[in-house]
Coordinates of C-alpha atoms and ligand atoms in Angstrom, one line a residue:
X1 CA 145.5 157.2 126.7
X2 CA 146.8 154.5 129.5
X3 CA 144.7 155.5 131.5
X4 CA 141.9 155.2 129.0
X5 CA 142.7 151.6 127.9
X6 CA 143.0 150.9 131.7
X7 CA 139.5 151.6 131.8
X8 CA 138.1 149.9 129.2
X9 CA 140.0 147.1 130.5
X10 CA 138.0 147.0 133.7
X11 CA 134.8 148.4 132.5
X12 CA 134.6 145.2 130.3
X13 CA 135.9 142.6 132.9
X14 CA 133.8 144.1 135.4
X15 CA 130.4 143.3 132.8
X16 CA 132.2 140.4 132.0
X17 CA 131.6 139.1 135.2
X18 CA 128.0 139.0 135.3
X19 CA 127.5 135.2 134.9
X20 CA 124.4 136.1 133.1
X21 CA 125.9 138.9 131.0
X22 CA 125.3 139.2 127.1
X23 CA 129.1 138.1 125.7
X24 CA 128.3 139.1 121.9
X25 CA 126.9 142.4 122.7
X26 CA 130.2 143.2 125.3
X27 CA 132.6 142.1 122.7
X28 CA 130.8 144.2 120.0
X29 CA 131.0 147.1 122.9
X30 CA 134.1 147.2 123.3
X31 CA 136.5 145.2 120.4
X32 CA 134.1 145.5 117.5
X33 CA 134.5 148.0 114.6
X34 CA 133.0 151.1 116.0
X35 CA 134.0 149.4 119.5
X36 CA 135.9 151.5 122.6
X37 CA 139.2 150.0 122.0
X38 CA 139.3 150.9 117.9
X39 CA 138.3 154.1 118.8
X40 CA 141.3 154.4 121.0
X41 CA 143.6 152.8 118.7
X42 CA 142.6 155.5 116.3
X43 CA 144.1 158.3 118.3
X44 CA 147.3 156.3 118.5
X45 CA 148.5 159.2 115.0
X46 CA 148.2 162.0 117.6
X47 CA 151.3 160.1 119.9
X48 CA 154.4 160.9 119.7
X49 CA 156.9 158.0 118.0
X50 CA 158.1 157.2 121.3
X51 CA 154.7 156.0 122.9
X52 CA 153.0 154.6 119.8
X53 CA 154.8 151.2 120.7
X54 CA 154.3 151.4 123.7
X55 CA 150.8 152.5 123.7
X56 CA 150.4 149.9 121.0
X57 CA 151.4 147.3 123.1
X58 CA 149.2 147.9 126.1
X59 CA 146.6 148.3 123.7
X60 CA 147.1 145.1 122.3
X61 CA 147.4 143.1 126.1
X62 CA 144.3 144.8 126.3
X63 CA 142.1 143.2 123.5
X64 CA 143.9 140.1 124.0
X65 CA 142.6 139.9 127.4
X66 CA 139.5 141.0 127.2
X67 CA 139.2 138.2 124.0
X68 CA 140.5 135.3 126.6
X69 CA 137.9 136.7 129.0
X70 CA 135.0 136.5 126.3
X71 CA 136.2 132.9 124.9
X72 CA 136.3 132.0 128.9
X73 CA 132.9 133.3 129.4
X74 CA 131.2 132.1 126.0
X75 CA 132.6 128.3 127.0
X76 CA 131.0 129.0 130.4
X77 CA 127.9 129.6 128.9
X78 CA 127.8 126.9 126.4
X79 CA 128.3 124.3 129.3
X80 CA 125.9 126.1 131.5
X81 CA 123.2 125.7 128.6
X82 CA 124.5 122.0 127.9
X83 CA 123.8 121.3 131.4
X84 CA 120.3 122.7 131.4
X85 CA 119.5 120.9 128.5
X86 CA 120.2 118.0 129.7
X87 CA 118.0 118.2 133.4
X88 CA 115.3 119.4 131.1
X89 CA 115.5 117.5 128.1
X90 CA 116.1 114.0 130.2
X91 CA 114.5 111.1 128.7
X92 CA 113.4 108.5 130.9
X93 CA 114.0 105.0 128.6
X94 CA 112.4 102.8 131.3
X95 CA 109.4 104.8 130.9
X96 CA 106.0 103.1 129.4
X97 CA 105.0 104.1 125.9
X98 CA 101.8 105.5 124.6
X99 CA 99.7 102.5 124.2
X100 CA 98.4 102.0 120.6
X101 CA 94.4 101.6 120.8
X102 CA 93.7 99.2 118.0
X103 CA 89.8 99.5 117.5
X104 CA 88.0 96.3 115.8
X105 CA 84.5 95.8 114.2
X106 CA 81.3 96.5 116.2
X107 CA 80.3 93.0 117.2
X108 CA 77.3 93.4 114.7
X109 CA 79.6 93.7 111.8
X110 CA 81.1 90.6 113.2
X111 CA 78.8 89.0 113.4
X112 CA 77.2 90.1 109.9
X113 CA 80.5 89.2 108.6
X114 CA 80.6 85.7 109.9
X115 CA 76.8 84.9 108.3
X116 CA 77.7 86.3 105.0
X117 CA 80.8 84.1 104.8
X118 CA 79.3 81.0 105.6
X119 CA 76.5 81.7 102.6
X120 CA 79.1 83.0 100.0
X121 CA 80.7 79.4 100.7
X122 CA 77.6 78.1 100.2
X123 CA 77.7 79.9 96.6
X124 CA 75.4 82.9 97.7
X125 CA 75.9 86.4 96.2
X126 CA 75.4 89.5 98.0
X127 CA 72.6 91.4 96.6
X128 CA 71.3 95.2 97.9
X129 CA 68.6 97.5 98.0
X130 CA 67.5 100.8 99.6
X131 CA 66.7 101.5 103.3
X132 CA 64.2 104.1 101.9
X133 CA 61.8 101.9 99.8
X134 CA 58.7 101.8 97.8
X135 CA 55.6 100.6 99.5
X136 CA 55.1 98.2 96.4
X137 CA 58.2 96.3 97.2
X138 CA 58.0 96.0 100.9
X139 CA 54.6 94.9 100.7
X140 CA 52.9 94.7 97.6
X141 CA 54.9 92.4 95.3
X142 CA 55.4 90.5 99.2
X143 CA 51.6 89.6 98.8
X144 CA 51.2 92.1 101.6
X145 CA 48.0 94.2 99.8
X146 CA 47.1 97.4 101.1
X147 CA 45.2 96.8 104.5
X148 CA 46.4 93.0 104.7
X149 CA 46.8 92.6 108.8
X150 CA 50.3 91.9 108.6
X151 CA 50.9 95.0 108.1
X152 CA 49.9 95.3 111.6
X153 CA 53.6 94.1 112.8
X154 CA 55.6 95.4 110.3
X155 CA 54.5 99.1 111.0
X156 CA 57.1 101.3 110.0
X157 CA 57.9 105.3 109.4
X158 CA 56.3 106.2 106.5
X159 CA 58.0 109.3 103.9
X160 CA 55.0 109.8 101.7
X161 CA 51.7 107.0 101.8
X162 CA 54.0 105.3 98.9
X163 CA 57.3 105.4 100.4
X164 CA 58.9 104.5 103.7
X165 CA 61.5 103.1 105.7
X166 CA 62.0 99.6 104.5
X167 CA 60.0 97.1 107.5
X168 CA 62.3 94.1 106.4
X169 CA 65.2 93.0 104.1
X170 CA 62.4 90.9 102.0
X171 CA 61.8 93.8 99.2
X172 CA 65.5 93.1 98.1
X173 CA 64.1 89.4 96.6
X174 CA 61.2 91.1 94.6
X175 CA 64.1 93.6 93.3
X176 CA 66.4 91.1 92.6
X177 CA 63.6 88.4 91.1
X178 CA 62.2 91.6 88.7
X179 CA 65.5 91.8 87.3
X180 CA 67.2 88.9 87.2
X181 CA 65.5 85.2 85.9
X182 CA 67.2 81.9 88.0
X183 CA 69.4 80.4 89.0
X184 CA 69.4 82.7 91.9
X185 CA 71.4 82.8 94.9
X186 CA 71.5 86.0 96.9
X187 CA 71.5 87.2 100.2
X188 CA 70.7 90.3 101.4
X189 CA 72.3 92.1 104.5
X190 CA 70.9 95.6 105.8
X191 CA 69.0 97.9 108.2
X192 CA 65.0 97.6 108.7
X193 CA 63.1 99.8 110.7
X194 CA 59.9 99.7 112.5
X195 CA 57.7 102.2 114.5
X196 CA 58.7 100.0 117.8
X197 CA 59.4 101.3 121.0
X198 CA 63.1 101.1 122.2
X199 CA 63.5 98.4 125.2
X200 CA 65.5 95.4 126.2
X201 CA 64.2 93.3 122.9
X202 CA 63.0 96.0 120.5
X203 CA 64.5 99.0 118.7
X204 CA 62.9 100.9 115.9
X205 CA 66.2 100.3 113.8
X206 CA 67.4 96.6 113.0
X207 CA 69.1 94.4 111.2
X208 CA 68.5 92.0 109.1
X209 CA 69.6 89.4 106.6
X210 CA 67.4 87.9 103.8
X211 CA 68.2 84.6 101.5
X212 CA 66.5 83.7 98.4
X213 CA 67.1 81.2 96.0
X214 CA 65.1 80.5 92.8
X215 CA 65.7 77.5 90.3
X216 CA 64.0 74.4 88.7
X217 CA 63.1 72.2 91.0
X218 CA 63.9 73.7 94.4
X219 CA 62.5 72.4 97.4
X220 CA 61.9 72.1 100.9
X221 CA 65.1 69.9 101.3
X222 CA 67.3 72.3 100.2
X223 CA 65.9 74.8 102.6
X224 CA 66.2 72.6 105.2
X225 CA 69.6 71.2 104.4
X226 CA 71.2 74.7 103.3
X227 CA 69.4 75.6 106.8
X228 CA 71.3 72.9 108.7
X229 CA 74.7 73.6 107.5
X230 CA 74.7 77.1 108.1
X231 CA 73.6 76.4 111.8
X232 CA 76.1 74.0 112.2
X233 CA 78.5 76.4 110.8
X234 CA 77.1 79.6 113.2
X235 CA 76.7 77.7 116.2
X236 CA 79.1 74.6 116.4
X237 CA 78.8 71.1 114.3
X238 CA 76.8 69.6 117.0
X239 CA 73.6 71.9 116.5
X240 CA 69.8 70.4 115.2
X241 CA 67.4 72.7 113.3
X242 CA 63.4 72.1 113.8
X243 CA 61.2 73.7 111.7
X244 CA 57.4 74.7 113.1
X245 CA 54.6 75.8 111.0
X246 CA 54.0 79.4 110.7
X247 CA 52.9 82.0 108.1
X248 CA 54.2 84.6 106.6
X249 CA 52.1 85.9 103.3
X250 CA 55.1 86.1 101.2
X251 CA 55.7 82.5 101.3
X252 CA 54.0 78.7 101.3
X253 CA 54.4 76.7 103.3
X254 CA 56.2 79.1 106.0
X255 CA 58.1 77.9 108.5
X256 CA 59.9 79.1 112.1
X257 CA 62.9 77.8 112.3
X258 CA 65.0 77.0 116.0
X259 CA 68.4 76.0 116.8
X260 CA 69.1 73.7 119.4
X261 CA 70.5 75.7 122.3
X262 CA 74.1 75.9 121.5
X263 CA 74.7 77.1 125.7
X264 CA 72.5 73.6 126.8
X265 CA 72.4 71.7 123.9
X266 CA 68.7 71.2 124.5
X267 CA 68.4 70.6 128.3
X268 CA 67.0 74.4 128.7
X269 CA 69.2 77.0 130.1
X270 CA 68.6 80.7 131.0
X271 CA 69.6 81.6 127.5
X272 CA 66.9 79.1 125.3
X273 CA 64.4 80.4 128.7
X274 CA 64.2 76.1 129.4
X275 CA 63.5 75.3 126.0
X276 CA 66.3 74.2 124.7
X277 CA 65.1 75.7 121.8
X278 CA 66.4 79.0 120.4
X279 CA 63.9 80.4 117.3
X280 CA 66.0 82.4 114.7
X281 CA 64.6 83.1 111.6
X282 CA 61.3 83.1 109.5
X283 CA 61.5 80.8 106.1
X284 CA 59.6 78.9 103.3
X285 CA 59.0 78.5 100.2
X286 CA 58.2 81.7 97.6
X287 CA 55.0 82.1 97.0
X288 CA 53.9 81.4 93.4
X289 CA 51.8 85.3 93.3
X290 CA 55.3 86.6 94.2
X291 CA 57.3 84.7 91.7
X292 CA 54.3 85.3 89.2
X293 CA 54.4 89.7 90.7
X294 CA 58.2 89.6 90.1
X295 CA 58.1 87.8 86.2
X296 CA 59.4 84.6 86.9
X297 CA 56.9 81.5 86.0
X298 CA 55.8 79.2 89.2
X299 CA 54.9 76.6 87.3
X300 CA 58.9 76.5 85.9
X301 CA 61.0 77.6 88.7
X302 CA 60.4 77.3 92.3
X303 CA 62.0 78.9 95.7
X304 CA 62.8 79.3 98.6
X305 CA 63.7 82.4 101.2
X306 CA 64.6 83.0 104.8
X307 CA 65.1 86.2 107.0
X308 CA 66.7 86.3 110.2
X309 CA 67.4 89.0 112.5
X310 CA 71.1 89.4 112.8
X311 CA 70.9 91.2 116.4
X312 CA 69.2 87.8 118.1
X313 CA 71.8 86.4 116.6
X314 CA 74.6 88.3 117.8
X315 CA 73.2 88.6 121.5
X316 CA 72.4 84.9 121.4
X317 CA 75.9 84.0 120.6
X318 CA 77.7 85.9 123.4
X319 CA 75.1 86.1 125.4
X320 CA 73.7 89.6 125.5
X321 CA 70.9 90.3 127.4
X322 CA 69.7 93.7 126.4
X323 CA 69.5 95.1 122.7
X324 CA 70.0 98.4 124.0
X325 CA 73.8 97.6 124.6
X326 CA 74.5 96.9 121.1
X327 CA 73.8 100.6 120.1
X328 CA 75.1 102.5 123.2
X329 CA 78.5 102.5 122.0
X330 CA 79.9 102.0 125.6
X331 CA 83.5 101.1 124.5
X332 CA 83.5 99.2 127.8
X333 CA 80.9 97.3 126.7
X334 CA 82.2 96.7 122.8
X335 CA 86.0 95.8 123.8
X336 CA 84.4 92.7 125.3
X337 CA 84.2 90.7 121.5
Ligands
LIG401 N1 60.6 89.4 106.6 C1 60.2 88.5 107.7 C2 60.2 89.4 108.9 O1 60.7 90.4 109.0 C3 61.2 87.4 107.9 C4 61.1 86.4 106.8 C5 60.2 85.3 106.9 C6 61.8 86.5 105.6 C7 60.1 84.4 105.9 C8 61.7 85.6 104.6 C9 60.8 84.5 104.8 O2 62.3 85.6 103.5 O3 60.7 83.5 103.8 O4 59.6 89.0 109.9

């Protein structure tokens, strides 16, 4: 039996010194309850009473030092993991963090956002209608008949012969004058399509903003001076309007209207192209047939309405040459406003 216990006493150093040995599994080996040594100590009835102590007590130097060799070992290990942890685990404070890419609005949107603020100070509501639209209200209530030339510019993708992709933001007045009888004081926002090509100046999707406004007694004054501040406001206090005769069949008299180049301030520059002059929008004065199409009496109320493309805008204030870039969505491009 001495010799036995001798045994076990060196099997379970000599496992116990495998630095990468399994301690748990060793100890359950050899001290646990089916273990070597129990087994032993169960044998110690078949002794005599002279060597049970005796036995007993080797037996008992035995677990104890194979316990103080497992405790040793498990302490070993814990450090050796501590360590390991700590190479791989190593934070590096000094380090640069993740930078946080904070995306903003398309410069569109901006700018969008900028005109509609400066009319709703002007008391202006914001009125909407569909991109998918009724022939009748694109052009017919417009005093655009069927086969009326200026239909020729406006050409647009068509769904059915009655209904197609709105040309311009002007069938949102004839929806808003059919339902609603002055005061009124809207403007309109949106997307517009035409049957374009797509280059540096054209795209066969647009935007657009429309302005209407409908009461007793409205003139060309107000158009002119609601005109004026909203330039001033868009482009800088120091900017002049002109007005120049044009037509449009939806309104009479029509008007073009230019800014004074806000780059130049009139000498000509590459932007105004010399002119000093930069046209934005298309106005004048409702038509009395579309007041008339729309239920509102011309010979009470009067009006007035404006459209103006809100890319020319948007390229004419920070100076973007080519349409194109507004829709590639080349973030190098769009991180620039
Ligand atoms: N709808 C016109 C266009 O797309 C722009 C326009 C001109 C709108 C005159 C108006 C207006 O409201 O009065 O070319």
């Amino acid at each position: 039996m001495k010799a036995k216990l001798n045994q076990i006493r060196e099997e379970a150093f000599k496992l116990l010194e495998d630095e990468n040995c399994n301690v748990e599994e060793i100890r359950i080996k050899y001290l646990g309850k089916k273990g070597e040594l129990t087994s032993v100590l169960r044998m110690m009835g078949q002794l005599s009473p002279e060597e049970r102590p005796i036995m007993g007590q080797l037996a008992n130097e035995v677990r104890a030092e194979i316990e103080a060799k497992i405790a040793e070992m498990a302490e070993a290990n814990k450090a050796k993991e501590l360590e390991k942890a700590l190479v791989s685990e190593k934070i590096d404070v000094t380090a640069y963090g993740k930078e946080q890419k904070i995306g903003k609005l398309h410069p569109l949107t901006q700018v969008q956002r900028k005109m509609e603020d400066i009319f709703i100070g002007m008391g202006f509501s914001i009125a909407e209608g569909p991109e998918v639209e009724y022939d009748y209200y694109n052009f017919q209530a417009l005093n655009i008949p069927e086969n009326h030339p200026a239909r020729d510019t406006q050409d647009t993708f068509y769904i059915t012969d009655n209904i197609l992709l709105r040309s311009q933001t002007s069938p949102v007045q004839a929806r808003v004058m059919e339902k609603t009888q002055p005061p009124i004081r809207i403007i309109s926002p949106g997307r517009v399509y035409r049957s374009d090509e797509v280059d540096g100046s054209h795209s066969p999707l647009f935007h657009q903003l429309e302005g209407l406004v409908v009461d007793k007694g409205i003139t060309m004054g107000n158009l002119r001076g609601m005109l004026e501040t909203f330039a001033k406001t868009m482009f800088g206090e120091k900017t002049k309007i002109r007005f120049r005769p044009h037509h449009f069949p939806f309104t009479e008299p029509s008007a073009e209207v230019d800014v004074s180049c806000f780059v130049c301030g009139g000498k000509g520059c590459r932007l105004c192209k010399g002119e000093g002059w930069i046209e934005i929008l298309g106005a004048g004065m409702v038509h009395p047939n579309v007041l008339r199409t729309c239920g509102i009496d011309p010979e009470i109320y009067s009006g007035f309405a404006f459209g103006m493309g809100i890319e020319r805008i948007t390229m004419c204030q920070y100076g973007i040459d080519d349409m194109r870039l507004l829709y590639e969505n080349n973030i190098k491009f769009l991180k620039q406003f």
